[in-house]
GROMACS .gro file of C-alpha atoms in nm:
model
  397
    1MET     CA    1   1.527   2.424  -0.223
    2GLU     CA    2   1.253   2.252  -0.455
    3PHE     CA    3   1.298   1.900  -0.535
    4HIS     CA    4   1.204   1.721  -0.838
    5PHE     CA    5   1.128   1.356  -0.758
    6LEU     CA    6   1.035   1.093  -1.025
    7ASP     CA    7   0.670   1.064  -1.072
    8ARG     CA    8   0.644   0.710  -0.981
    9PHE     CA    9   0.772   0.781  -0.633
   10GLN     CA   10   0.474   1.031  -0.580
   11GLN     CA   11   0.258   0.708  -0.574
   12MET     CA   12   0.420   0.515  -0.277
   13ALA     CA   13   0.215   0.492   0.015
   14PRO     CA   14   0.366   0.602   0.354
   15PRO     CA   15   0.507   0.337   0.569
   16ALA     CA   16   0.230   0.117   0.712
   17GLY     CA   17  -0.038   0.348   0.696
   18GLY     CA   18   0.123   0.668   0.799
   19ASP     CA   19   0.173   0.724   1.196
   20VAL     CA   20  -0.020   0.404   1.272
   21LEU     CA   21   0.307   0.219   1.341
   22LYS     CA   22   0.472   0.496   1.511
   23MET     CA   23   0.179   0.518   1.760
   24ALA     CA   24   0.189   0.151   1.839
   25SER     CA   25   0.524   0.201   1.992
   26ALA     CA   26   0.408   0.491   2.220
   27PRO     CA   27   0.354   0.405   2.587
   28GLY     CA   28   0.019   0.277   2.684
   29VAL     CA   29  -0.077   0.176   2.325
   30ILE     CA   30  -0.204  -0.156   2.236
   31PRO     CA   31   0.000  -0.285   1.941
   32PHE     CA   32  -0.244  -0.482   1.721
   33SER     CA   33  -0.084  -0.309   1.425
   34ALA     CA   34   0.256  -0.468   1.465
   35GLY     CA   35   0.397  -0.704   1.196
   36ASN     CA   36   0.654  -0.851   1.429
   37PRO     CA   37   0.703  -1.178   1.593
   38SER     CA   38   0.689  -1.193   1.978
   39ALA     CA   39   1.036  -1.102   2.124
   40GLU     CA   40   0.952  -1.400   2.362
   41THR     CA   41   1.062  -1.620   2.092
   42PHE     CA   42   1.407  -1.478   2.032
   43PRO     CA   43   1.668  -1.739   2.122
   44LEU     CA   44   1.888  -1.485   2.309
   45LYS     CA   45   2.080  -1.739   2.532
   46GLU     CA   46   2.169  -1.971   2.257
   47MET     CA   47   2.270  -1.697   2.028
   48GLU     CA   48   2.493  -1.535   2.305
   49GLN     CA   49   2.658  -1.877   2.322
   50VAL     CA   50   2.708  -1.920   1.959
   51THR     CA   51   2.859  -1.550   1.934
   52LYS     CA   52   3.120  -1.626   2.218
   53GLU     CA   53   3.221  -1.951   2.045
   54LEU     CA   54   3.237  -1.797   1.703
   55PHE     CA   55   3.471  -1.523   1.853
   56ALA     CA   56   3.692  -1.776   2.032
   57ARG     CA   57   3.720  -1.990   1.720
   58GLN     CA   58   3.736  -1.745   1.452
   59GLY     CA   59   3.834  -1.439   1.579
   60ALA     CA   60   3.722  -1.083   1.492
   61ALA     CA   61   3.906  -1.054   1.142
   62ALA     CA   62   3.709  -1.348   1.000
   63LEU     CA   63   3.363  -1.230   1.135
   64PHE     CA   64   3.400  -0.857   1.034
   65GLN     CA   65   3.560  -0.866   0.698
   66TYR     CA   66   3.389  -0.830   0.364
   67GLY     CA   67   3.205  -1.115   0.252
   68LEU     CA   68   3.039  -1.293  -0.067
   69SER     CA   69   2.761  -1.090  -0.235
   70GLU     CA   70   2.561  -1.428  -0.266
   71GLY     CA   71   2.606  -1.486   0.108
   72TYR     CA   72   2.796  -1.676   0.365
   73GLY     CA   73   2.853  -2.035   0.236
   74PRO     CA   74   2.760  -2.237   0.537
   75LEU     CA   75   2.436  -2.039   0.592
   76ARG     CA   76   2.375  -2.081   0.208
   77GLU     CA   77   2.427  -2.465   0.225
   78LEU     CA   78   2.215  -2.516   0.551
   79LEU     CA   79   1.918  -2.315   0.428
   80GLN     CA   80   1.932  -2.491   0.065
   81ASN     CA   81   1.935  -2.851   0.257
   82ARG     CA   82   1.660  -2.736   0.466
   83MET     CA   83   1.448  -2.625   0.182
   84VAL     CA   84   1.529  -2.913  -0.049
   85GLY     CA   85   1.498  -3.184   0.220
   86LYS     CA   86   1.213  -3.078   0.438
   87HIS     CA   87   1.006  -2.873   0.186
   88GLY     CA   88   1.068  -3.017  -0.145
   89THR     CA   89   1.196  -2.696  -0.312
   90GLY     CA   90   1.485  -2.656  -0.527
   91ARG     CA   91   1.622  -2.861  -0.853
   92GLU     CA   92   1.951  -2.909  -1.008
   93PHE     CA   93   1.897  -2.574  -1.175
   94ASP     CA   94   1.807  -2.375  -0.845
   95GLN     CA   95   2.052  -2.198  -0.622
   96LEU     CA   96   2.016  -1.996  -0.292
   97MET     CA   97   2.142  -1.648  -0.205
   98VAL     CA   98   2.117  -1.474   0.142
   99THR     CA   99   1.956  -1.139   0.147
  100SER     CA  100   1.901  -0.848   0.389
  101GLY     CA  101   1.549  -0.958   0.476
  102GLY     CA  102   1.291  -1.109   0.257
  103GLN     CA  103   1.215  -0.764   0.138
  104GLN     CA  104   1.538  -0.737  -0.071
  105VAL     CA  105   1.434  -1.044  -0.278
  106ILE     CA  106   1.120  -0.847  -0.384
  107GLN     CA  107   1.316  -0.552  -0.440
  108LEU     CA  108   1.606  -0.745  -0.645
  109PHE     CA  109   1.391  -0.931  -0.851
  110THR     CA  110   1.164  -0.633  -0.921
  111ARG     CA  111   1.468  -0.439  -1.024
  112LEU     CA  112   1.581  -0.735  -1.259
  113MET     CA  113   1.245  -0.782  -1.436
  114VAL     CA  114   1.028  -0.469  -1.423
  115GLU     CA  115   1.047  -0.146  -1.656
  116ALA     CA  116   0.816   0.144  -1.616
  117GLY     CA  117   0.478   0.058  -1.769
  118ASP     CA  118   0.514  -0.336  -1.711
  119ALA     CA  119   0.244  -0.497  -1.540
  120VAL     CA  120   0.251  -0.719  -1.219
  121ILE     CA  121  -0.028  -0.922  -1.086
  122VAL     CA  122  -0.106  -0.917  -0.707
  123GLU     CA  123  -0.335  -1.057  -0.449
  124GLU     CA  124  -0.568  -0.812  -0.318
  125PRO     CA  125  -0.530  -0.710  -0.038
  126THR     CA  126  -0.160  -0.771  -0.012
  127PHE     CA  127   0.172  -0.677   0.173
  128MET     CA  128   0.241  -0.294   0.133
  129GLY     CA  129   0.605  -0.336   0.109
  130ALA     CA  130   0.588  -0.525  -0.211
  131LEU     CA  131   0.323  -0.277  -0.345
  132ASN     CA  132   0.575   0.013  -0.281
  133THR     CA  133   0.844  -0.182  -0.441
  134PHE     CA  134   0.636  -0.235  -0.763
  135ARG     CA  135   0.532   0.145  -0.765
  136SER     CA  136   0.900   0.241  -0.724
  137ALA     CA  137   0.960   0.062  -1.047
  138GLY     CA  138   0.681   0.210  -1.209
  139ALA     CA  139   0.490  -0.088  -1.255
  140ARG     CA  140   0.108  -0.103  -1.333
  141ILE     CA  141  -0.018  -0.324  -1.030
  142ARG     CA  142  -0.291  -0.545  -1.130
  143PRO     CA  143  -0.498  -0.680  -0.864
  144VAL     CA  144  -0.671  -1.019  -0.811
  145PRO     CA  145  -0.926  -1.047  -0.542
  146MET     CA  146  -0.802  -1.270  -0.252
  147GLU     CA  147  -1.040  -1.539  -0.135
  148PRO     CA  148  -1.001  -1.752   0.169
  149ASP     CA  149  -0.838  -2.021  -0.031
  150GLY     CA  150  -0.625  -1.804  -0.235
  151MET     CA  151  -0.651  -1.578  -0.561
  152ASP     CA  152  -0.986  -1.570  -0.763
  153LEU     CA  153  -0.840  -1.824  -1.049
  154ASP     CA  154  -1.113  -1.664  -1.302
  155ARG     CA  155  -1.001  -1.306  -1.269
  156LEU     CA  156  -0.638  -1.431  -1.277
  157GLU     CA  157  -0.668  -1.588  -1.600
  158ASN     CA  158  -0.875  -1.282  -1.743
  159LEU     CA  159  -0.582  -1.079  -1.663
  160LEU     CA  160  -0.326  -1.297  -1.817
  161LYS     CA  161  -0.534  -1.304  -2.132
  162GLU     CA  162  -0.587  -0.926  -2.117
  163GLU     CA  163  -0.240  -0.794  -2.045
  164LYS     CA  164   0.065  -0.829  -2.292
  165GLN     CA  165   0.333  -0.701  -2.057
  166ILE     CA  166   0.296  -0.900  -1.744
  167LYS     CA  167   0.644  -0.974  -1.589
  168PHE     CA  168   0.546  -1.192  -1.278
  169ILE     CA  169   0.249  -1.283  -1.055
  170TYR     CA  170   0.328  -1.194  -0.694
  171VAL     CA  171   0.174  -1.440  -0.429
  172ILE     CA  172   0.200  -1.473  -0.056
  173THR     CA  173   0.096  -1.857  -0.034
  174THR     CA  174   0.074  -1.939   0.334
  175PHE     CA  175  -0.087  -1.703   0.609
  176GLN     CA  176  -0.101  -1.411   0.395
  177ASN     CA  177  -0.027  -1.065   0.503
  178PRO     CA  178  -0.268  -0.905   0.589
  179THR     CA  179  -0.542  -1.166   0.555
  180GLY     CA  180  -0.402  -1.463   0.729
  181PHE     CA  181  -0.557  -1.674   0.428
  182SER     CA  182  -0.353  -1.964   0.287
  183THR     CA  183  -0.376  -2.063  -0.089
  184SER     CA  184  -0.489  -2.431  -0.124
  185MET     CA  185  -0.271  -2.691  -0.278
  186GLU     CA  186  -0.518  -2.696  -0.584
  187LYS     CA  187  -0.502  -2.331  -0.623
  188ARG     CA  188  -0.123  -2.331  -0.602
  189LYS     CA  189  -0.107  -2.608  -0.881
  190ALA     CA  190  -0.345  -2.403  -1.088
  191ILE     CA  191  -0.173  -2.063  -1.043
  192TYR     CA  192   0.146  -2.260  -1.159
  193GLN     CA  193  -0.045  -2.411  -1.456
  194LEU     CA  194  -0.168  -2.069  -1.549
  195ALA     CA  195   0.187  -1.917  -1.536
  196GLN     CA  196   0.301  -2.200  -1.759
  197LYS     CA  197   0.027  -2.145  -2.003
  198TYR     CA  198   0.077  -1.781  -2.024
  199ASP     CA  199   0.447  -1.809  -1.982
  200VAL     CA  200   0.489  -1.558  -1.683
  201MET     CA  201   0.710  -1.608  -1.385
  202ILE     CA  202   0.594  -1.641  -1.015
  203LEU     CA  203   0.750  -1.459  -0.730
  204GLU     CA  204   0.645  -1.668  -0.405
  205ASP     CA  205   0.696  -1.447  -0.105
  206ASN     CA  206   0.654  -1.700   0.202
  207PRO     CA  207   0.800  -1.551   0.528
  208TYR     CA  208   0.528  -1.722   0.743
  209PHE     CA  209   0.503  -2.066   0.607
  210GLU     CA  210   0.704  -2.239   0.898
  211LEU     CA  211   0.488  -2.076   1.153
  212ARG     CA  212   0.178  -2.312   1.134
  213ILE     CA  213  -0.045  -2.348   1.461
  214SER     CA  214  -0.307  -2.591   1.316
  215GLY     CA  215  -0.425  -2.761   1.016
  216GLU     CA  216  -0.259  -2.959   0.736
  217TYR     CA  217   0.107  -2.881   0.613
  218GLN     CA  218   0.119  -2.743   0.250
  219PRO     CA  219   0.455  -2.732   0.063
  220PRO     CA  220   0.567  -2.396  -0.092
  221LEU     CA  221   0.423  -2.345  -0.448
  222LYS     CA  222   0.819  -2.362  -0.557
  223SER     CA  223   0.780  -2.730  -0.481
  224LEU     CA  224   0.589  -2.776  -0.809
  225ASP     CA  225   0.859  -2.594  -1.006
  226GLU     CA  226   1.012  -2.808  -1.252
  227GLU     CA  227   1.145  -2.540  -1.511
  228GLY     CA  228   1.277  -2.245  -1.303
  229ARG     CA  229   0.941  -2.021  -1.308
  230VAL     CA  230   0.912  -1.941  -0.935
  231ILE     CA  231   1.141  -1.738  -0.720
  232PHE     CA  232   1.116  -1.828  -0.338
  233ALA     CA  233   1.140  -1.541  -0.109
  234GLY     CA  234   1.206  -1.667   0.238
  235SER     CA  235   1.295  -1.491   0.569
  236LEU     CA  236   1.469  -1.556   0.915
  237SER     CA  237   1.295  -1.254   1.056
  238LYS     CA  238   0.975  -1.461   1.191
  239ILE     CA  239   1.155  -1.786   1.294
  240LEU     CA  240   1.473  -1.630   1.440
  241SER     CA  241   1.474  -1.245   1.460
  242PRO     CA  242   1.387  -0.955   1.255
  243GLY     CA  243   1.680  -0.750   1.365
  244VAL     CA  244   1.911  -0.970   1.210
  245ARG     CA  245   1.796  -0.857   0.857
  246LEU     CA  246   1.851  -1.194   0.703
  247GLY     CA  247   1.631  -1.326   0.411
  248TYR     CA  248   1.705  -1.580   0.108
  249ALA     CA  249   1.591  -1.638  -0.240
  250GLN     CA  250   1.587  -1.973  -0.397
  251ALA     CA  251   1.551  -1.964  -0.780
  252HIS     CA  252   1.700  -2.070  -1.096
  253LYS     CA  253   2.102  -2.012  -1.111
  254ASP     CA  254   2.059  -1.750  -1.401
  255VAL     CA  255   1.823  -1.561  -1.195
  256ILE     CA  256   2.015  -1.578  -0.864
  257ALA     CA  257   2.342  -1.470  -1.074
  258ARG     CA  258   2.177  -1.160  -1.192
  259MET     CA  259   2.014  -1.074  -0.849
  260THR     CA  260   2.374  -1.148  -0.698
  261MET     CA  261   2.509  -0.868  -0.930
  262LEU     CA  262   2.218  -0.605  -0.837
  263LYS     CA  263   2.295  -0.688  -0.477
  264GLN     CA  264   2.671  -0.628  -0.518
  265ALA     CA  265   2.586  -0.277  -0.681
  266GLY     CA  266   2.366  -0.191  -0.390
  267ASP     CA  267   2.471  -0.334  -0.024
  268VAL     CA  268   2.766  -0.561  -0.143
  269HIS     CA  269   2.641  -0.832   0.098
  270SER     CA  270   2.419  -0.903   0.393
  271ASN     CA  271   2.558  -0.861   0.748
  272LEU     CA  272   2.844  -1.122   0.750
  273PHE     CA  273   2.836  -1.143   1.133
  274PHE     CA  274   2.490  -1.254   1.177
  275GLN     CA  275   2.502  -1.501   0.872
  276ALA     CA  276   2.771  -1.653   1.074
  277VAL     CA  277   2.588  -1.656   1.392
  278ALA     CA  278   2.257  -1.776   1.219
  279ALA     CA  279   2.448  -2.049   1.040
  280GLU     CA  280   2.636  -2.166   1.374
  281TYR     CA  281   2.287  -2.165   1.554
  282PHE     CA  282   2.111  -2.374   1.283
  283ALA     CA  283   2.377  -2.614   1.309
  284ARG     CA  284   2.405  -2.634   1.678
  285TYR     CA  285   2.037  -2.628   1.779
  286ASP     CA  286   1.707  -2.810   1.668
  287LEU     CA  287   1.548  -2.534   1.479
  288ASP     CA  288   1.215  -2.724   1.432
  289ALA     CA  289   1.212  -2.767   1.805
  290HIS     CA  290   1.263  -2.382   1.838
  291ILE     CA  291   0.979  -2.319   1.578
  292SER     CA  292   0.726  -2.554   1.770
  293ALA     CA  293   0.787  -2.324   2.075
  294CYS     CA  294   0.735  -2.022   1.891
  295THR     CA  295   0.405  -2.171   1.729
  296ALA     CA  296   0.267  -2.300   2.090
  297LEU     CA  297   0.293  -1.946   2.211
  298TYR     CA  298   0.102  -1.826   1.882
  299LYS     CA  299  -0.156  -2.077   1.944
  300GLU     CA  300  -0.226  -1.955   2.281
  301LYS     CA  301  -0.238  -1.575   2.164
  302ARG     CA  302  -0.426  -1.654   1.829
  303ASP     CA  303  -0.704  -1.870   2.010
  304ARG     CA  304  -0.746  -1.592   2.263
  305MET     CA  305  -0.798  -1.335   2.021
  306LEU     CA  306  -1.011  -1.537   1.797
  307SER     CA  307  -1.235  -1.650   2.116
  308LEU     CA  308  -1.285  -1.275   2.221
  309LEU     CA  309  -1.358  -1.157   1.875
  310GLU     CA  310  -1.635  -1.415   1.848
  311LYS     CA  311  -1.763  -1.310   2.189
  312ASN     CA  312  -1.748  -0.911   2.145
  313LEU     CA  313  -1.800  -0.835   1.804
  314PRO     CA  314  -2.145  -0.743   1.696
  315GLU     CA  315  -2.332  -0.934   1.406
  316GLY     CA  316  -2.227  -0.845   1.049
  317VAL     CA  317  -1.853  -0.813   1.131
  318THR     CA  318  -1.646  -1.103   1.005
  319PHE     CA  319  -1.269  -1.207   1.064
  320SER     CA  320  -1.028  -1.463   0.922
  321ARG     CA  321  -0.926  -1.764   1.142
  322PRO     CA  322  -0.564  -1.827   1.036
  323GLU     CA  323  -0.395  -2.163   1.067
  324GLY     CA  324  -0.073  -1.977   1.135
  325GLY     CA  325   0.135  -1.664   1.071
  326LEU     CA  326   0.099  -1.361   1.263
  327PHE     CA  327  -0.248  -1.194   1.150
  328VAL     CA  328  -0.626  -1.163   1.173
  329TRP     CA  329  -0.817  -0.977   0.899
  330LEU     CA  330  -1.140  -0.801   1.031
  331GLN     CA  331  -1.409  -0.703   0.785
  332LEU     CA  332  -1.671  -0.443   0.851
  333PRO     CA  333  -1.997  -0.464   0.683
  334GLU     CA  334  -2.025  -0.323   0.325
  335GLY     CA  335  -2.015   0.044   0.313
  336LEU     CA  336  -1.805   0.098   0.616
  337ASP     CA  337  -1.435   0.223   0.609
  338GLY     CA  338  -1.173   0.060   0.794
  339THR     CA  339  -0.977   0.371   0.801
  340ASP     CA  340  -1.248   0.533   1.018
  341LEU     CA  341  -1.219   0.238   1.264
  342ALA     CA  342  -0.849   0.254   1.275
  343ALA     CA  343  -0.878   0.638   1.369
  344ARG     CA  344  -1.127   0.584   1.634
  345CYS     CA  345  -0.920   0.285   1.770
  346ALA     CA  346  -0.629   0.516   1.786
  347GLN     CA  347  -0.823   0.771   1.982
  348ASN     CA  348  -0.852   0.495   2.234
  349LYS     CA  349  -0.504   0.379   2.228
  350VAL     CA  350  -0.537   0.067   2.028
  351ALA     CA  351  -0.335   0.056   1.689
  352VAL     CA  352  -0.477  -0.141   1.402
  353VAL     CA  353  -0.375  -0.110   1.044
  354PRO     CA  354  -0.648   0.005   0.794
  355GLY     CA  355  -0.703  -0.223   0.493
  356ALA     CA  356  -0.667   0.056   0.229
  357VAL     CA  357  -0.281   0.063   0.261
  358PHE     CA  358  -0.271  -0.312   0.130
  359LEU     CA  359  -0.476  -0.211  -0.190
  360ALA     CA  360  -0.319  -0.136  -0.532
  361ASP     CA  361  -0.496   0.173  -0.565
  362SER     CA  362  -0.460   0.299  -0.166
  363THR     CA  363  -0.712   0.595  -0.236
  364GLN     CA  364  -0.993   0.336  -0.243
  365VAL     CA  365  -1.204   0.266   0.061
  366SER     CA  366  -1.142  -0.085   0.248
  367ALA     CA  367  -1.389  -0.223   0.503
  368GLY     CA  368  -1.094  -0.424   0.639
  369VAL     CA  369  -0.858  -0.369   0.909
  370ARG     CA  370  -0.545  -0.603   1.005
  371LEU     CA  371  -0.478  -0.702   1.359
  372ASN     CA  372  -0.167  -0.871   1.489
  373TYR     CA  373  -0.163  -1.134   1.764
  374SER     CA  374   0.184  -1.230   1.800
  375THR     CA  375   0.316  -0.911   1.965
  376PRO     CA  376   0.072  -0.797   2.236
  377SER     CA  377   0.050  -0.958   2.567
  378HIS     CA  378  -0.236  -1.190   2.690
  379GLU     CA  379  -0.360  -0.886   2.902
  380GLN     CA  380  -0.316  -0.632   2.587
  381ILE     CA  381  -0.508  -0.901   2.372
  382ASP     CA  382  -0.797  -0.879   2.630
  383ARG     CA  383  -0.817  -0.522   2.680
  384GLY     CA  384  -0.757  -0.436   2.309
  385VAL     CA  385  -1.046  -0.657   2.185
  386GLU     CA  386  -1.265  -0.501   2.431
  387ILE     CA  387  -1.166  -0.144   2.297
  388LEU     CA  388  -1.179  -0.258   1.952
  389ALA     CA  389  -1.539  -0.411   1.961
  390GLY     CA  390  -1.675  -0.094   2.136
  391CYS     CA  391  -1.509   0.124   1.842
  392VAL     CA  392  -1.693  -0.116   1.589
  393ARG     CA  393  -2.023  -0.071   1.754
  394GLU     CA  394  -1.969   0.286   1.722
  395ILE     CA  395  -1.881   0.288   1.383
  396MET     CA  396  -2.195   0.077   1.305
  397GLY     CA  397  -2.421   0.313   1.491
   0.00000   0.00000   0.00000
């Protein structure tokens, strides 16, 4: 049978650069391509205890029935209180809804706002899952170069002047995927002011912001929002477990109401059982202490990888030095192709993600590759960097 798919779906990139992530799970492969938190950080014993007590107290009927599309009430309240009290986000007009991962916030807001032909401004490089969501909506993706302290503001304003159908600016403000860069507070303010000046909305995707290893804390861009212009996309994947598939959106109540209707027409509601488990865990245990334990582990791994990259890579190769999150961005000298490096690494059983998959036009050449330090063991980091450096030398001749 011949299938006739919509043209815009032909533009979607395959998951994480094709077979790279599949290869990462193969025996003997060093998974620098992963986007996962370390399994060592999952609070298994605590969640086991929480689950037992929930079953004993509430019974199966309460945990396995249908729930509200906007999310389990106790979890919504706990997340809203944390965001307001700890991070300064949320005004009287804001509400919070629970989603099936942070990715669903991007998908719901895009469905709400974007028609085919509309423009979305993104950082470049940026998260491929968001790019594919925008492609699937038929959006014209307009990239702005990502600098170590955030978007190139001159290029951003030029685009805002040129384009007449911009629906929103998409930013990953803290420990960006894939670069590990964080947008400075000065640029966060400037991006918000430009959004006000040209009357566009901002989708702030911030799944890593609580995983700060070093440096000075920066509140979310949403904390600047006094008019409901910013939609905050958060996630429990990196601080609790990705398998529970829980995220959240904090936005103006009118936006949340419409996103809730779209969610109801999609998956009805996120997994109620895991929402109850997460709420009970947050109420019973010290989440900040758990996050501190996660970042202590990631500091060891990050520092180990950065030290080895510094020691082993040839001159002319640069890499980011993230203050948190999960990723390091390695940049080859101009004229070289990160896809070639990824292929050569794969031949030597090291999986890295080629930078081209993070571009608005994934057919262009990128000299970058993304490395992950949270998933591999110390031994894998040692061996993987050694192999990676050897592949870099071969690419550079």
